[in-house]
């Protein structure tokens, strides 16, 4: 079933990816930024496929941040169009492969067409037991943490729970990633070494791997290399 680059026990359960560098990839080729994003969506397919084949439990992708609305209108529209296209074109196949889709982020702030396809994708694949594919859309980690704090504060104020009951489990249950394993490996492409408000709580003990390739050039081979790097790390979780 698998040509996994490392033995199963050394694979991460949960991989998160900041898919950076679409704009630079396009610029290098004298093409508009939107072309880079289109190539970026095309790059997704082999990575999702590899996760399924190699037995990675969860893949979380940063598709659109709460800050990305400040980009030029044309680029925002192009990204929104691509998100719709991705769901419309891919949902049958993803569903057939048992992929379970979850959206992370504030969908109430997403245009209606994208919200509708995203909600339909979640409803349709929600009971699937294969790869957990999480797509962060209108997502910001600080906002997610504040939202969790507010939800817990409300529970405390109503007497449903006591402040002392707020532990990692209770807090994690209020995040968009509730029920998912903590992130083991965070990959960022394009040589940038930043977290950019992505999964701040969930990456507490994640290994960070930064690769030079821009996202459209992130192939199955580059992914395999990142997994090999991860497998060679000595994870100590604060212990010796
Ligand atoms: C960063 O490159 C990339 C983004 C802000 C968008 C990433 C989104 C996709 C690849 C589409 C995802 C769609 C689905 C359905 C998951 P950049 O534009 O910041 O590149 P630059 O740093 O070179 O300018």
Short mmCIF file of C-alpha atoms and ligand atoms in Angstrom, two decimals:
data_model
loop_
_atom_site.label_atom_id
_atom_site.label_comp_id
_atom_site.label_asym_id
_atom_site.label_seq_id
_atom_site.Cartn_x
_atom_site.Cartn_y
_atom_site.Cartn_z
CA UNK A 1 0.00 0.00 0.00
CA UNK A 2 2.78 2.34 0.88
CA UNK A 3 6.09 3.68 -0.36
CA UNK A 4 6.32 5.82 2.78
CA UNK A 5 9.73 7.51 3.05
CA UNK A 6 10.17 6.50 6.70
CA UNK A 7 8.86 3.62 8.83
CA UNK A 8 5.28 4.02 10.02
CA UNK A 9 6.22 4.62 13.67
CA UNK A 10 8.41 7.58 12.66
CA UNK A 11 5.71 9.30 10.61
CA UNK A 12 3.91 12.30 12.10
CA UNK A 13 0.25 11.76 12.92
CA UNK A 14 -0.62 15.36 12.12
CA UNK A 15 1.11 17.50 9.48
CA UNK A 16 0.30 21.19 9.02
CA UNK A 17 1.47 23.19 6.02
CA UNK A 18 1.85 26.92 5.35
CA UNK A 19 1.71 26.90 1.56
CA UNK A 20 3.84 29.97 0.87
CA UNK A 21 5.43 31.34 -2.28
CA UNK A 22 2.71 31.10 -4.92
CA UNK A 23 3.14 34.77 -5.81
CA UNK A 24 6.93 34.54 -6.13
CA UNK A 25 6.62 31.35 -8.18
CA UNK A 26 4.37 33.17 -10.65
CA UNK A 27 6.46 36.36 -10.71
CA UNK A 28 9.60 34.39 -11.61
CA UNK A 29 7.74 33.16 -14.67
CA UNK A 30 6.37 36.59 -15.59
CA UNK A 31 2.86 35.47 -14.74
CA UNK A 32 0.16 37.07 -12.53
CA UNK A 33 0.00 36.04 -8.86
CA UNK A 34 -3.34 34.31 -9.44
CA UNK A 35 -1.60 31.89 -11.79
CA UNK A 36 0.69 30.93 -8.91
CA UNK A 37 -2.33 30.25 -6.72
CA UNK A 38 -3.85 28.07 -9.45
CA UNK A 39 -0.63 26.06 -9.60
CA UNK A 40 -0.75 25.97 -5.81
CA UNK A 41 -4.11 24.26 -5.86
CA UNK A 42 -2.78 21.76 -8.41
CA UNK A 43 0.12 20.99 -6.07
CA UNK A 44 -2.34 19.88 -3.39
CA UNK A 45 -3.51 16.70 -5.05
CA UNK A 46 -0.31 14.60 -4.82
CA UNK A 47 0.24 15.71 -1.23
CA UNK A 48 -3.26 14.74 -0.13
CA UNK A 49 -2.81 11.46 -2.00
CA UNK A 50 0.55 10.78 -0.32
CA UNK A 51 -0.90 11.43 3.15
CA UNK A 52 -3.62 8.87 2.49
CA UNK A 53 -1.18 6.29 1.11
CA UNK A 54 1.47 6.75 3.77
CA UNK A 55 -0.98 6.57 6.65
CA UNK A 56 -0.72 10.12 7.96
CA UNK A 57 -3.79 10.73 10.08
CA UNK A 58 -4.35 14.46 9.64
CA UNK A 59 -3.27 17.16 7.18
CA UNK A 60 -4.02 20.80 7.93
CA UNK A 61 -3.57 23.41 5.21
CA UNK A 62 -3.46 27.19 5.59
CA UNK A 63 -5.57 28.30 2.63
CA UNK A 64 -6.62 31.83 3.62
CA UNK A 65 -5.91 33.87 6.73
CA UNK A 66 -7.97 36.54 8.45
CA UNK A 67 -5.28 38.98 7.23
CA UNK A 68 -5.44 37.87 3.58
CA UNK A 69 -8.58 39.98 2.96
CA UNK A 70 -6.22 42.99 2.81
CA UNK A 71 -4.70 41.70 -0.46
CA UNK A 72 -5.77 43.34 -3.74
CA UNK A 73 -9.41 42.61 -4.54
CA UNK A 74 -8.52 40.73 -7.73
CA UNK A 75 -6.26 38.36 -5.86
CA UNK A 76 -8.83 37.72 -3.12
CA UNK A 77 -11.44 37.00 -5.78
CA UNK A 78 -9.07 34.66 -7.60
CA UNK A 79 -8.35 32.74 -4.37
CA UNK A 80 -12.05 32.49 -3.54
CA UNK A 81 -12.77 31.24 -7.06
CA UNK A 82 -10.07 28.59 -6.71
CA UNK A 83 -11.49 27.42 -3.40
CA UNK A 84 -14.89 26.89 -5.00
CA UNK A 85 -13.33 25.16 -7.95
CA UNK A 86 -11.32 22.87 -5.69
CA UNK A 87 -14.41 21.69 -3.82
CA UNK A 88 -16.59 21.39 -6.90
CA UNK A 89 -13.99 19.42 -8.84
CA UNK A 90 -12.51 17.30 -6.09
CA UNK A 91 -15.24 16.51 -3.62
CA UNK A 92 -16.44 13.29 -5.31
CA UNK A 93 -12.95 11.87 -5.48
CA UNK A 94 -12.01 12.93 -1.95
CA UNK A 95 -15.22 11.41 -0.64
CA UNK A 96 -14.55 8.17 -2.54
CA UNK A 97 -11.11 8.01 -0.92
CA UNK A 98 -12.65 8.35 2.53
CA UNK A 99 -11.21 11.81 3.22
CA UNK A 100 -12.96 13.66 6.05
CA UNK A 101 -12.99 17.43 5.47
CA UNK A 102 -13.15 20.00 8.23
CA UNK A 103 -12.91 23.76 7.81
CA UNK A 104 -10.99 25.73 10.44
CA UNK A 105 -11.81 29.39 10.82
CA UNK A 106 -14.72 31.81 10.90
CA UNK A 107 -16.91 30.69 8.02
CA UNK A 108 -19.47 33.39 8.86
CA UNK A 109 -16.98 35.90 7.42
CA UNK A 110 -16.56 33.98 4.14
CA UNK A 111 -18.55 34.88 0.99
CA UNK A 112 -21.73 32.86 0.61
CA UNK A 113 -20.63 30.66 -2.35
CA UNK A 114 -17.45 29.53 -0.58
CA UNK A 115 -19.29 29.04 2.69
CA UNK A 116 -21.90 26.89 0.96
CA UNK A 117 -19.42 24.56 -0.79
CA UNK A 118 -17.29 24.29 2.34
CA UNK A 119 -20.25 23.43 4.54
CA UNK A 120 -21.52 20.93 1.97
CA UNK A 121 -18.07 19.29 1.82
CA UNK A 122 -17.98 18.95 5.62
CA UNK A 123 -21.51 17.55 5.76
CA UNK A 124 -20.85 15.07 2.96
CA UNK A 125 -17.51 13.74 4.26
CA UNK A 126 -18.03 14.19 8.00
CA UNK A 127 -18.41 10.46 8.72
CA UNK A 128 -15.50 9.33 6.55
CA UNK A 129 -12.74 7.52 8.38
CA UNK A 130 -9.74 8.17 6.11
CA UNK A 131 -7.38 11.14 6.06
CA UNK A 132 -8.58 14.07 8.13
CA UNK A 133 -8.13 17.03 5.78
CA UNK A 134 -8.47 20.36 7.57
CA UNK A 135 -8.60 23.52 5.52
CA UNK A 136 -8.02 26.80 7.33
CA UNK A 137 -10.15 29.47 5.67
CA UNK A 138 -10.58 32.94 7.18
CA UNK A 139 -8.44 31.52 9.96
CA UNK A 140 -6.30 33.32 12.54
CA UNK A 141 -4.84 31.52 15.51
CA UNK A 142 -5.01 34.42 17.96
CA UNK A 143 -8.68 34.85 17.06
CA UNK A 144 -9.20 31.09 17.58
CA UNK A 145 -7.58 31.25 21.03
CA UNK A 146 -9.60 34.31 22.05
CA UNK A 147 -12.78 32.61 20.86
CA UNK A 148 -11.94 29.54 22.94
CA UNK A 149 -11.30 31.74 25.99
CA UNK A 150 -14.63 33.50 25.52
CA UNK A 151 -16.47 30.20 25.16
CA UNK A 152 -14.90 28.87 28.35
CA UNK A 153 -15.55 32.14 30.19
CA UNK A 154 -19.21 31.87 29.22
CA UNK A 155 -19.36 28.30 30.55
CA UNK A 156 -17.80 29.44 33.82
CA UNK A 157 -20.13 32.42 34.10
CA UNK A 158 -23.16 30.17 33.65
CA UNK A 159 -21.87 27.71 36.26
CA UNK A 160 -21.50 24.91 33.69
CA UNK A 161 -17.82 24.60 34.66
CA UNK A 162 -15.37 26.03 37.18
CA UNK A 163 -12.21 27.99 36.26
CA UNK A 164 -10.12 25.18 37.81
CA UNK A 165 -11.60 22.78 35.25
CA UNK A 166 -9.85 24.64 32.40
CA UNK A 167 -6.99 22.34 31.45
CA UNK A 168 -5.37 21.47 28.13
CA UNK A 169 -8.16 19.04 27.27
CA UNK A 170 -10.95 21.52 28.02
CA UNK A 171 -9.14 24.29 26.16
CA UNK A 172 -8.31 22.14 23.12
CA UNK A 173 -11.96 21.10 22.90
CA UNK A 174 -12.90 24.73 22.19
CA UNK A 175 -10.49 25.14 19.28
CA UNK A 176 -11.44 24.55 15.65
CA UNK A 177 -9.11 21.53 15.81
CA UNK A 178 -11.08 19.86 18.65
CA UNK A 179 -10.55 16.12 18.67
CA UNK A 180 -7.52 16.17 16.34
CA UNK A 181 -4.09 15.10 17.54
CA UNK A 182 -1.66 17.96 18.29
CA UNK A 183 0.46 18.98 15.29
CA UNK A 184 3.66 16.91 15.05
CA UNK A 185 5.17 18.58 12.00
CA UNK A 186 4.70 22.08 10.63
CA UNK A 187 6.09 22.69 7.16
CA UNK A 188 6.46 26.13 5.58
CA UNK A 189 7.53 26.48 1.98
CA UNK A 190 9.39 29.26 0.14
CA UNK A 191 12.25 29.71 2.61
CA UNK A 192 10.30 32.02 4.94
CA UNK A 193 10.69 31.13 8.61
CA UNK A 194 7.59 32.47 10.34
CA UNK A 195 4.45 31.02 11.91
CA UNK A 196 2.11 33.78 10.66
CA UNK A 197 -0.67 33.27 13.21
CA UNK A 198 -1.18 29.60 12.33
CA UNK A 199 -2.09 26.97 14.97
CA UNK A 200 -0.15 28.71 17.76
CA UNK A 201 -1.62 26.53 20.51
CA UNK A 202 -1.52 23.29 18.52
CA UNK A 203 2.17 23.49 17.52
CA UNK A 204 3.50 23.73 21.09
CA UNK A 205 5.77 20.71 20.56
CA UNK A 206 5.70 20.44 16.78
CA UNK A 207 8.87 20.08 14.77
CA UNK A 208 9.26 22.94 12.29
CA UNK A 209 10.61 22.21 8.83
CA UNK A 210 11.24 25.07 6.42
CA UNK A 211 11.82 24.14 2.79
CA UNK A 212 13.19 26.40 0.06
CA UNK A 213 10.75 25.35 -2.66
CA UNK A 214 7.81 27.62 -3.37
CA UNK A 215 4.49 25.89 -2.79
CA UNK A 216 3.74 25.07 -6.48
CA UNK A 217 7.06 23.15 -6.53
CA UNK A 218 6.23 21.18 -3.38
CA UNK A 219 6.12 17.69 -4.87
CA UNK A 220 5.68 14.29 -3.28
CA UNK A 221 9.50 14.02 -3.28
CA UNK A 222 9.94 17.30 -1.41
CA UNK A 223 7.28 16.14 1.05
CA UNK A 224 9.13 12.85 1.52
CA UNK A 225 12.30 14.81 2.27
CA UNK A 226 10.53 16.90 4.91
CA UNK A 227 9.21 13.71 6.52
CA UNK A 228 12.71 12.24 6.54
CA UNK A 229 14.00 15.39 8.24
CA UNK A 230 11.19 15.08 10.79
CA UNK A 231 11.98 11.41 11.44
CA UNK A 232 15.60 12.31 12.20
CA UNK A 233 14.66 14.87 14.85
CA UNK A 234 14.98 13.98 18.50
CA UNK A 235 11.60 14.94 20.00
CA UNK A 236 11.92 15.44 23.74
CA UNK A 237 8.71 17.29 24.65
CA UNK A 238 10.60 19.30 27.26
CA UNK A 239 12.19 16.24 28.82
CA UNK A 240 15.83 15.13 28.57
C1 LIG B 1 0.88 32.09 0.03
O1 LIG B 1 1.57 32.49 -1.13
C2 LIG B 1 -0.32 31.40 -0.35
C3 LIG B 1 -1.57 31.81 -0.05
C4 LIG B 1 -1.87 33.05 0.70
C5 LIG B 1 -2.72 31.05 -0.48
C6 LIG B 1 -2.54 29.57 -0.43
C7 LIG B 1 -3.72 28.99 -1.03
C8 LIG B 1 -3.74 28.00 -1.94
C9 LIG B 1 -2.57 27.27 -2.44
C10 LIG B 1 -5.07 27.58 -2.39
C11 LIG B 1 -5.62 26.66 -1.37
C12 LIG B 1 -6.88 26.16 -1.74
C13 LIG B 1 -7.46 25.13 -1.12
C14 LIG B 1 -8.72 24.66 -1.62
C15 LIG B 1 -6.88 24.46 0.04
P1 LIG B 1 1.80 34.03 -1.36
O2 LIG B 1 0.73 34.52 -2.25
O3 LIG B 1 1.89 34.73 -0.07
O4 LIG B 1 3.16 33.98 -2.10
P2 LIG B 1 4.30 35.09 -2.02
O5 LIG B 1 4.78 35.10 -0.60
O6 LIG B 1 5.32 34.56 -2.97
O7 LIG B 1 3.71 36.37 -2.45
#
